[in-house]
N, CA, C and O atoms as a printed pandas DataFrame, in Angstrom:
     atom_number atom_name residue_name chain_id  residue_number  x_coord  y_coord  z_coord
0              1         N          MET        A               1   94.123   95.074   39.362
1              2        CA          MET        A               1   94.292   94.373   38.119
2              3         C          MET        A               1   92.908   94.060   37.559
3              4         O          MET        A               1   92.026   93.629   38.302
4              5         N          ASP        A               2   92.709   94.268   36.279
5              6        CA          ASP        A               2   91.442   93.947   35.643
6              7         C          ASP        A               2   91.643   92.723   34.753
7              8         O          ASP        A               2   92.288   92.790   33.706
8              9         N          LEU        A               3   91.077   91.609   35.195
9             10        CA          LEU        A               3   91.188   90.368   34.427
10            11         C          LEU        A               3   90.039   90.205   33.435
11            12         O          LEU        A               3   89.898   89.157   32.805
12            13         N          GLU        A               4   89.217   91.254   33.300
13            14        CA          GLU        A               4   88.077   91.257   32.382
14            15         C          GLU        A               4   87.102   90.118   32.672
15            16         O          GLU        A               4   86.636   89.433   31.761
16            17         N          LEU        A               5   86.803   89.928   33.956
17            18        CA          LEU        A               5   85.884   88.875   34.372
18            19         C          LEU        A               5   84.497   89.411   34.719
19            20         O          LEU        A               5   83.610   88.641   35.087
20            21         N          GLU        A               6   84.307   90.711   34.604
21            22        CA          GLU        A               6   83.014   91.314   34.919
22            23         C          GLU        A               6   81.919   90.617   34.116
23            24         O          GLU        A               6   81.976   90.555   32.888
24            25         N          GLY        A               7   80.924   90.097   34.828
25            26        CA          GLY        A               7   79.798   89.443   34.180
26            27         C          GLY        A               7   80.018   87.992   33.806
27            28         O          GLY        A               7   79.071   87.324   33.390
28            29         N          LYS        A               8   81.224   87.482   33.936
29            30        CA          LYS        A               8   81.469   86.069   33.657
30            31         C          LYS        A               8   80.942   85.243   34.824
31            32         O          LYS        A               8   80.766   85.765   35.925
32            33         N          ALA        A               9   80.693   83.966   34.592
33            34        CA          ALA        A               9   80.145   83.083   35.623
34            35         C          ALA        A               9   81.096   81.925   35.880
35            36         O          ALA        A               9   81.564   81.267   34.951
36            37         N          ALA        A              10   81.374   81.687   37.163
37            38        CA          ALA        A              10   82.330   80.650   37.547
38            39         C          ALA        A              10   81.746   79.739   38.614
39            40         O          ALA        A              10   81.055   80.192   39.526
40            41         N          LEU        A              11   82.032   78.458   38.488
41            42        CA          LEU        A              11   81.710   77.465   39.508
42            43         C          LEU        A              11   83.024   77.033   40.139
43            44         O          LEU        A              11   83.946   76.610   39.442
44            45         N          VAL        A              12   83.107   77.142   41.468
45            46        CA          VAL        A              12   84.313   76.751   42.198
46            47         C          VAL        A              12   83.953   75.601   43.133
47            48         O          VAL        A              12   83.215   75.786   44.101
48            49         N          THR        A              13   84.475   74.416   42.839
49            50        CA          THR        A              13   84.268   73.294   43.749
50            51         C          THR        A              13   85.340   73.352   44.831
51            52         O          THR        A              13   86.418   73.906   44.616
52            53         N          GLY        A              14   85.046   72.786   45.980
53            54        CA          GLY        A              14   85.956   72.919   47.115
54            55         C          GLY        A              14   86.001   74.363   47.584
55            56         O          GLY        A              14   87.002   74.818   48.138
56            57         N          GLY        A              15   84.907   75.081   47.359
57            58        CA          GLY        A              15   84.860   76.514   47.618
58            59         C          GLY        A              15   84.686   76.927   49.059
59            60         O          GLY        A              15   84.660   78.122   49.355
60            61         N          SER        A              16   84.565   75.972   49.965
61            62        CA          SER        A              16   84.361   76.341   51.372
62            63         C          SER        A              16   85.669   76.579   52.117
63            64         O          SER        A              16   85.645   77.084   53.240
64            65         N          GLY        A              17   86.808   76.228   51.525
65            66        CA          GLY        A              17   88.059   76.408   52.250
66            67         C          GLY        A              17   89.268   76.400   51.339
67            68         O          GLY        A              17   89.176   76.077   50.154
68            69         N          GLY        A              18   90.394   76.761   51.910
69            70        CA          GLY        A              18   91.677   76.670   51.231
70            71         C          GLY        A              18   91.745   77.425   49.926
71            72         O          GLY        A              18   91.252   78.547   49.809
72            73         N          ILE        A              19   92.370   76.787   48.938
73            74        CA          ILE        A              19   92.581   77.420   47.640
74            75         C          ILE        A              19   91.255   77.695   46.934
75            76         O          ILE        A              19   91.115   78.717   46.262
76            77         N          GLY        A              20   90.278   76.792   47.079
77            78        CA          GLY        A              20   88.974   77.011   46.455
78            79         C          GLY        A              20   88.302   78.271   46.971
79            80         O          GLY        A              20   87.752   79.053   46.196
80            81         N          ARG        A              21   88.349   78.463   48.271
81            82        CA          ARG        A              21   87.752   79.655   48.884
82            83         C          ARG        A              21   88.476   80.919   48.414
83            84         O          ARG        A              21   87.839   81.927   48.108
84            85         N          ALA        A              22   89.798   80.859   48.361
85            86        CA          ALA        A              22   90.582   82.003   47.900
86            87         C          ALA        A              22   90.301   82.300   46.425
87            88         O          ALA        A              22   90.189   83.464   46.040
88            89         N          ALA        A              23   90.189   81.273   45.613
89            90        CA          ALA        A              23   89.891   81.463   44.193
90            91         C          ALA        A              23   88.522   82.101   44.012
91            92         O          ALA        A              23   88.359   83.009   43.197
92            93         N          ALA        A              24   87.537   81.628   44.770
93            94        CA          ALA        A              24   86.188   82.194   44.677
94            95         C          ALA        A              24   86.185   83.667   45.073
95            96         O          ALA        A              24   85.518   84.480   44.433
96            97         N          ALA        A              25   86.919   84.011   46.115
97            98        CA          ALA        A              25   86.999   85.406   46.549
98            99         C          ALA        A              25   87.672   86.264   45.482
99           100         O          ALA        A              25   87.217   87.374   45.205
100          101         N          ALA        A              26   88.740   85.767   44.888
101          102        CA          ALA        A              26   89.448   86.525   43.855
102          103         C          ALA        A              26   88.572   86.729   42.619
103          104         O          ALA        A              26   88.543   87.821   42.053
104          105         N          LEU        A              27   87.868   85.694   42.206
105          106        CA          LEU        A              27   86.971   85.808   41.059
106          107         C          LEU        A              27   85.861   86.816   41.337
107          108         O          LEU        A              27   85.533   87.644   40.487
108          109         N          SER        A              28   85.295   86.737   42.522
109          110        CA          SER        A              28   84.239   87.665   42.911
110          111         C          SER        A              28   84.755   89.101   42.933
111          112         O          SER        A              28   84.074   90.014   42.467
112          113         N          ALA        A              29   85.942   89.299   43.467
113          114        CA          ALA        A              29   86.538   90.637   43.517
114          115         C          ALA        A              29   86.769   91.202   42.119
115          116         O          ALA        A              29   86.772   92.419   41.934
116          117         N          GLU        A              30   86.963   90.328   41.140
117          118        CA          GLU        A              30   87.178   90.759   39.755
118          119         C          GLU        A              30   85.868   90.945   38.996
119          120         O          GLU        A              30   85.880   91.265   37.807
120          121         N          GLY        A              31   84.739   90.746   39.677
121          122        CA          GLY        A              31   83.445   90.999   39.059
122          123         C          GLY        A              31   82.717   89.797   38.520
123          124         O          GLY        A              31   81.651   89.945   37.923
124          125         N          ALA        A              32   83.256   88.611   38.711
125          126        CA          ALA        A              32   82.581   87.408   38.226
126          127         C          ALA        A              32   81.412   87.048   39.143
127          128         O          ALA        A              32   81.437   87.308   40.346
128          129         N          ARG        A              33   80.397   86.447   38.542
129          130        CA          ARG        A              33   79.315   85.830   39.311
130          131         C          ARG        A              33   79.831   84.455   39.692
131          132         O          ARG        A              33   80.298   83.707   38.833
132          133         N          VAL        A              34   79.750   84.111   40.976
133          134        CA          VAL        A              34   80.410   82.906   41.469
134          135         C          VAL        A              34   79.429   82.002   42.208
135          136         O          VAL        A              34   78.586   82.468   42.974
136          137         N          ALA        A              35   79.556   80.711   41.964
137          138        CA          ALA        A              35   78.894   79.688   42.772
138          139         C          ALA        A              35   80.000   78.870   43.421
139          140         O          ALA        A              35   80.973   78.493   42.768
140          141         N          ILE        A              36   79.841   78.601   44.709
141          142        CA          ILE        A              36   80.804   77.752   45.407
142          143         C          ILE        A              36   80.100   76.473   45.827
143          144         O          ILE        A              36   78.933   76.481   46.217
144          145         N          ALA        A              37   80.836   75.380   45.738
145          146        CA          ALA        A              37   80.273   74.075   46.077
146          147         C          ALA        A              37   81.236   73.312   46.977
147          148         O          ALA        A              37   82.456   73.414   46.847
148          149         N          ALA        A              38   80.654   72.550   47.888
149          150        CA          ALA        A              38   81.406   71.662   48.780
150          151         C          ALA        A              38   80.386   70.745   49.448
151          152         O          ALA        A              38   79.178   70.905   49.273
152          153         N          ARG        A              39   80.887   69.792   50.206
153          154        CA          ARG        A              39   79.987   68.855   50.879
154          155         C          ARG        A              39   79.274   69.473   52.074
155          156         O          ARG        A              39   78.095   69.199   52.296
156          157         N          GLY        A              40   79.972   70.303   52.846
157          158        CA          GLY        A              40   79.418   70.811   54.095
158          159         C          GLY        A              40   78.747   72.162   53.976
159          160         O          GLY        A              40   79.391   73.145   53.609
160          161         N          ARG        A              41   77.479   72.223   54.278
161          162        CA          ARG        A              41   76.693   73.462   54.165
162          163         C          ARG        A              41   77.232   74.561   55.087
163          164         O          ARG        A              41   77.305   75.724   54.689
164          165         N          LYS        A              42   77.607   74.197   56.308
165          166        CA          LYS        A              42   78.076   75.208   57.263
166          167         C          LYS        A              42   79.333   75.910   56.739
167          168         O          LYS        A              42   79.426   77.136   56.792
168          169         N          GLY        A              43   80.287   75.144   56.241
169          170        CA          GLY        A              43   81.502   75.726   55.691
170          171         C          GLY        A              43   81.213   76.620   54.493
171          172         O          GLY        A              43   81.845   77.663   54.326
172          173         N          LEU        A              44   80.257   76.213   53.659
173          174        CA          LEU        A              44   79.864   77.031   52.517
174          175         C          LEU        A              44   79.260   78.355   52.966
175          176         O          LEU        A              44   79.560   79.408   52.403
176          177         N          GLU        A              45   78.410   78.295   53.982
177          178        CA          GLU        A              45   77.783   79.518   54.479
178          179         C          GLU        A              45   78.824   80.471   55.061
179          180         O          GLU        A              45   78.742   81.683   54.858
180          181         N          GLU        A              46   79.796   79.929   55.777
181          182        CA          GLU        A              46   80.865   80.769   56.336
182          183         C          GLU        A              46   81.714   81.380   55.221
183          184         O          GLU        A              46   82.058   82.561   55.273
184          185         N          ALA        A              47   82.047   80.579   54.223
185          186        CA          ALA        A              47   82.842   81.086   53.100
186          187         C          ALA        A              47   82.075   82.166   52.342
187          188         O          ALA        A              47   82.643   83.198   51.984
188          189         N          ALA        A              48   80.788   81.930   52.098
189          190        CA          ALA        A              48   79.981   82.909   51.366
190          191         C          ALA        A              48   79.900   84.231   52.122
191          192         O          ALA        A              48   79.988   85.300   51.519
192          193         N          ALA        A              49   79.731   84.158   53.438
193          194        CA          ALA        A              49   79.667   85.385   54.243
194          195         C          ALA        A              49   80.987   86.145   54.175
195          196         O          ALA        A              49   80.994   87.370   54.055
196          197         N          GLU        A              50   82.102   85.424   54.251
197          198        CA          GLU        A              50   83.419   86.063   54.169
198          199         C          GLU        A              50   83.638   86.697   52.804
199          200         O          GLU        A              50   84.119   87.827   52.710
200          201         N          ILE        A              51   83.286   85.973   51.744
201          202        CA          ILE        A              51   83.472   86.493   50.391
202          203         C          ILE        A              51   82.605   87.725   50.172
203          204         O          ILE        A              51   83.061   88.709   49.589
204          205         N          GLU        A              52   81.376   87.680   50.629
205          206        CA          GLU        A              52   80.499   88.841   50.474
206          207         C          GLU        A              52   81.033   90.042   51.259
207          208         O          GLU        A              52   80.987   91.170   50.766
208          209         N          ALA        A              53   81.534   89.813   52.464
209          210        CA          ALA        A              53   82.087   90.908   53.268
210          211         C          ALA        A              53   83.302   91.538   52.583
211          212         O          ALA        A              53   83.488   92.754   52.641
212          213         N          ARG        A              54   84.123   90.715   51.939
213          214        CA          ARG        A              54   85.345   91.213   51.283
214          215         C          ARG        A              54   85.078   91.866   49.938
215          216         O          ARG        A              54   85.768   92.814   49.561
216          217         N          THR        A              55   84.070   91.362   49.203
217          218        CA          THR        A              55   83.896   91.797   47.817
218          219         C          THR        A              55   82.582   92.534   47.546
219          220         O          THR        A              55   82.432   93.184   46.511
220          221         N          GLY        A              56   81.642   92.430   48.469
221          222        CA          GLY        A              56   80.333   93.025   48.233
222          223         C          GLY        A              56   79.447   92.184   47.333
223          224         O          GLY        A              56   78.360   92.616   46.948
224          225         N          ARG        A              57   79.901   90.998   46.999
225          226        CA          ARG        A              57   79.144   90.085   46.129
226          227         C          ARG        A              57   78.960   88.749   46.845
227          228         O          ARG        A              57   79.927   88.131   47.292
228          229         N          ALA        A              58   77.729   88.322   46.943
229          230        CA          ALA        A              58   77.437   87.052   47.615
230          231         C          ALA        A              58   77.469   85.909   46.608
231          232         O          ALA        A              58   76.714   85.927   45.636
232          233         N          PRO        A              59   78.324   84.919   46.820
233          234        CA          PRO        A              59   78.313   83.768   45.909
234          235         C          PRO        A              59   77.104   82.880   46.174
235          236         O          PRO        A              59   76.579   82.838   47.286
236          237         N          ARG        A              60   76.682   82.187   45.155
237          238        CA          ARG        A              60   75.634   81.182   45.301
238          239         C          ARG        A              60   76.284   79.969   45.951
239          240         O          ARG        A              60   77.412   79.628   45.596
240          241         N          ILE        A              61   75.619   79.311   46.883
241          242        CA          ILE        A              61   76.202   78.127   47.510
242          243         C          ILE        A              61   75.432   76.869   47.100
243          244         O          ILE        A              61   74.204   76.866   47.016
244          245         N          LEU        A              62   76.188   75.812   46.850
245          246        CA          LEU        A              62   75.626   74.540   46.416
246          247         C          LEU        A              62   76.299   73.409   47.182
247          248         O          LEU        A              62   77.520   73.260   47.129
248          249         N          SER        A              63   75.515   72.622   47.886
249          250        CA          SER        A              63   76.057   71.460   48.590
250          251         C          SER        A              63   76.094   70.280   47.627
251          252         O          SER        A              63   75.088   69.951   46.999
252          253         N          ALA        A              64   77.258   69.647   47.513
253          254        CA          ALA        A              64   77.388   68.479   46.643
254          255         C          ALA        A              64   78.647   67.721   47.001
255          256         O          ALA        A              64   79.647   68.305   47.417
256          257         N          ASP        A              65   78.584   66.416   46.834
257          258        CA          ASP        A              65   79.745   65.551   46.973
258          259         C          ASP        A              65   80.225   65.244   45.556
259          260         O          ASP        A              65   79.641   64.408   44.867
260          261         N          CYS        A              66   81.281   65.916   45.126
261          262        CA          CYS        A              66   81.754   65.794   43.742
262          263         C          CYS        A              66   82.360   64.435   43.420
263          264         O          CYS        A              66   82.656   64.161   42.257
264          265         N          SER        A              67   82.554   63.575   44.421
265          266        CA          SER        A              67   83.037   62.226   44.139
266          267         C          SER        A              67   81.899   61.331   43.642
267          268         O          SER        A              67   82.133   60.200   43.218
268          269         N          ARG        A              68   80.674   61.840   43.697
269          270        CA          ARG        A              68   79.496   61.109   43.215
270          271         C          ARG        A              68   79.032   61.752   41.910
271          272         O          ARG        A              68   78.555   62.886   41.926
272          273         N          PRO        A              69   79.160   61.059   40.791
273          274        CA          PRO        A              69   78.845   61.658   39.486
274          275         C          PRO        A              69   77.461   62.295   39.402
275          276         O          PRO        A              69   77.312   63.360   38.803
276          277         N          GLU        A              70   76.455   61.666   39.988
277          278        CA          GLU        A              70   75.104   62.228   39.902
278          279         C          GLU        A              70   75.002   63.552   40.667
279          280         O          GLU        A              70   74.278   64.454   40.245
280          281         N          GLU        A              71   75.717   63.674   41.780
281          282        CA          GLU        A              71   75.713   64.928   42.528
282          283         C          GLU        A              71   76.497   66.008   41.793
283          284         O          GLU        A              71   76.094   67.172   41.783
284          285         N          ALA        A              72   77.599   65.632   41.188
285          286        CA          ALA        A              72   78.391   66.596   40.422
286          287         C          ALA        A              72   77.581   67.137   39.242
287          288         O          ALA        A              72   77.625   68.332   38.950
288          289         N          ALA        A              73   76.849   66.263   38.574
289          290        CA          ALA        A              73   76.014   66.691   37.444
290          291         C          ALA        A              73   74.903   67.632   37.915
291          292         O          ALA        A              73   74.636   68.651   37.279
292          293         N          ARG        A              74   74.266   67.286   39.022
293          294        CA          ARG        A              74   73.211   68.141   39.577
294          295         C          ARG        A              74   73.777   69.501   39.949
295          296         O          ARG        A              74   73.184   70.533   39.636
296          297         N          MET        A              75   74.930   69.503   40.620
297          298        CA          MET        A              75   75.568   70.744   41.053
298          299         C          MET        A              75   75.873   71.639   39.853
299          300         O          MET        A              75   75.585   72.835   39.885
300          301         N          ALA        A              76   76.450   71.073   38.802
301          302        CA          ALA        A              76   76.798   71.861   37.620
302          303         C          ALA        A              76   75.550   72.449   36.964
303          304         O          ALA        A              76   75.548   73.605   36.543
304          305         N          ALA        A              77   74.498   71.650   36.881
305          306        CA          ALA        A              77   73.247   72.133   36.287
306          307         C          ALA        A              77   72.645   73.255   37.130
307          308         O          ALA        A              77   72.173   74.252   36.584
308          309         N          GLU        A              78   72.658   73.102   38.448
309          310        CA          GLU        A              78   72.117   74.142   39.330
310          311         C          GLU        A              78   72.939   75.419   39.241
311          312         O          GLU        A              78   72.380   76.516   39.243
312          313         N          ALA        A              79   74.251   75.291   39.164
313          314        CA          ALA        A              79   75.108   76.467   39.048
314          315         C          ALA        A              79   74.836   77.194   37.732
315          316         O          ALA        A              79   74.712   78.418   37.710
316          317         N          ALA        A              80   74.745   76.448   36.651
317          318        CA          ALA        A              80   74.488   77.056   35.343
318          319         C          ALA        A              80   73.146   77.773   35.336
319          320         O          ALA        A              80   73.028   78.874   34.797
320          321         N          GLU        A              81   72.149   77.160   35.926
321          322        CA          GLU        A              81   70.826   77.792   35.976
322          323         C          GLU        A              81   70.850   79.053   36.840
323          324         O          GLU        A              81   70.308   80.087   36.450
324          325         N          ALA        A              82   71.473   78.965   38.003
325          326        CA          ALA        A              82   71.507   80.098   38.933
326          327         C          ALA        A              82   72.300   81.279   38.391
327          328         O          ALA        A              82   71.968   82.431   38.671
328          329         N          LEU        A              83   73.349   81.001   37.616
329          330        CA          LEU        A              83   74.237   82.060   37.143
330          331         C          LEU        A              83   73.983   82.461   35.689
331          332         O          LEU        A              83   74.677   83.321   35.146
332          333         N          GLY        A              84   72.991   81.836   35.068
333          334        CA          GLY        A              84   72.710   82.166   33.672
334          335         C          GLY        A              84   73.735   81.590   32.714
335          336         O          GLY        A              84   74.060   82.206   31.699
336          337         N          GLY        A              85   74.238   80.417   33.033
337          338        CA          GLY        A              85   75.276   79.764   32.241
338          339         C          GLY        A              85   76.587   79.769   33.004
339          340         O          GLY        A              85   76.695   80.399   34.057
340          341         N          LEU        A              86   77.572   79.078   32.484
341          342        CA          LEU        A              86   78.898   79.023   33.101
342          343         C          LEU        A              86   79.963   79.306   32.053
343          344         O          LEU        A              86   79.896   78.810   30.928
344          345         N          HIS        A              87   80.940   80.107   32.438
345          346        CA          HIS        A              87   82.072   80.377   31.569
346          347         C          HIS        A              87   83.270   79.504   31.922
347          348         O          HIS        A              87   84.042   79.114   31.046
348          349         N          PHE        A              88   83.421   79.198   33.216
349          350        CA          PHE        A              88   84.540   78.353   33.599
350          351         C          PHE        A              88   84.318   77.684   34.941
351          352         O          PHE        A              88   83.447   78.060   35.726
352          353         N          LEU        A              89   85.154   76.660   35.170
353          354        CA          LEU        A              89   85.132   75.843   36.373
354          355         C          LEU        A              89   86.511   75.879   37.022
355          356         O          LEU        A              89   87.533   75.722   36.356
356          357         N          VAL        A              90   86.516   76.090   38.331
357          358        CA          VAL        A              90   87.741   75.932   39.111
358          359         C          VAL        A              90   87.486   74.719   39.996
359          360         O          VAL        A              90   86.707   74.790   40.946
360          361         N          ASN        A              91   88.140   73.614   39.687
361          362        CA          ASN        A              91   87.869   72.365   40.393
362          363         C          ASN        A              91   88.902   72.128   41.490
363          364         O          ASN        A              91   90.023   71.696   41.221
364          365         N          MET        A              92   88.513   72.413   42.718
365          366        CA          MET        A              92   89.397   72.201   43.863
366          367         C          MET        A              92   88.844   71.117   44.791
367          368         O          MET        A              92   89.368   70.918   45.887
368          369         N          ALA        A              93   87.798   70.423   44.368
369          370        CA          ALA        A              93   87.220   69.348   45.175
370          371         C          ALA        A              93   88.163   68.155   45.164
371          372         O          ALA        A              93   88.819   67.871   44.162
372          373         N          SER        A              94   88.218   67.468   46.283
373          374        CA          SER        A              94   89.073   66.299   46.386
374          375         C          SER        A              94   88.538   65.386   47.469
375          376         O          SER        A              94   87.980   65.847   48.464
376          377         N          ASP        A              95   88.709   64.101   47.273
377          378        CA          ASP        A              95   88.322   63.172   48.327
378          379         C          ASP        A              95   89.532   62.734   49.147
379          380         O          ASP        A              95   89.410   61.913   50.055
380          381         N          PHE        A              96   90.687   63.282   48.823
381          382        CA          PHE        A              96   91.922   63.051   49.573
382          383         C          PHE        A              96   92.285   61.586   49.713
383          384         O          PHE        A              96   92.767   61.165   50.764
384          385         N          GLN        A              97   92.062   60.812   48.679
385          386        CA          GLN        A              97   92.503   59.428   48.698
386          387         C          GLN        A              97   94.015   59.404   48.541
387          388         O          GLN        A              97   94.562   60.005   47.616
388          389         N          ARG        A              98   94.667   58.726   49.425
389          390        CA          ARG        A              98   96.125   58.657   49.366
390          391         C          ARG        A              98   96.517   57.388   48.599
391          392         O          ARG        A              98   96.177   56.266   48.975
392          393         N          VAL        A              99   97.235   57.620   47.529
393          394        CA          VAL        A              99   97.698   56.527   46.678
394          395         C          VAL        A              99   99.205   56.750   46.463
395          396         O          VAL        A              99   99.625   57.850   46.104
396          397         N          PRO        A             100  100.007   55.716   46.682
397          398        CA          PRO        A             100  101.438   55.896   46.404
398          399         C          PRO        A             100  101.678   56.322   44.965
399          400         O          PRO        A             100  101.026   55.822   44.048
400          401         N          PHE        A             101  102.608   57.241   44.766
401          402        CA          PHE        A             101  102.885   57.789   43.456
402          403         C          PHE        A             101  103.141   56.678   42.427
403          404         O          PHE        A             101  102.697   56.780   41.284
404          405         N          ALA        A             102  103.837   55.648   42.820
405          406        CA          ALA        A             102  104.171   54.558   41.911
406          407         C          ALA        A             102  102.930   53.848   41.381
407          408         O          ALA        A             102  103.000   53.196   40.339
408          409         N          GLN        A             103  101.800   53.957   42.070
409          410        CA          GLN        A             103  100.573   53.289   41.640
410          411         C          GLN        A             103   99.736   54.154   40.706
411          412         O          GLN        A             103   98.728   53.687   40.176
412          413         N          LEU        A             104  100.131   55.387   40.497
413          414        CA          LEU        A             104   99.349   56.270   39.636
414          415         C          LEU        A             104   99.530   55.954   38.172
415          416         O          LEU        A             104   98.935   56.614   37.320
């Protein structure tokens, strides 16, 4: 399938695992330039190696805690600089705070 993503730039938060990692791999396979971000450097390095092995494209890795506004801003700026701008964001970062539905 060609989603016409060749040359587009994407930032994927929560990119070291789960849906974020899968999204980053899919975007990379479609030709997008990808940056992945998460808190843990080791998980990012493992995800980047897997994505590169599957797609032939190495994502840029950025360590950041997206629950901290200053880190999220830094991460976005670094991703934009590294990728020559950003076309879209896939936000899969979460701090997993459990709140009863009735309190939302």
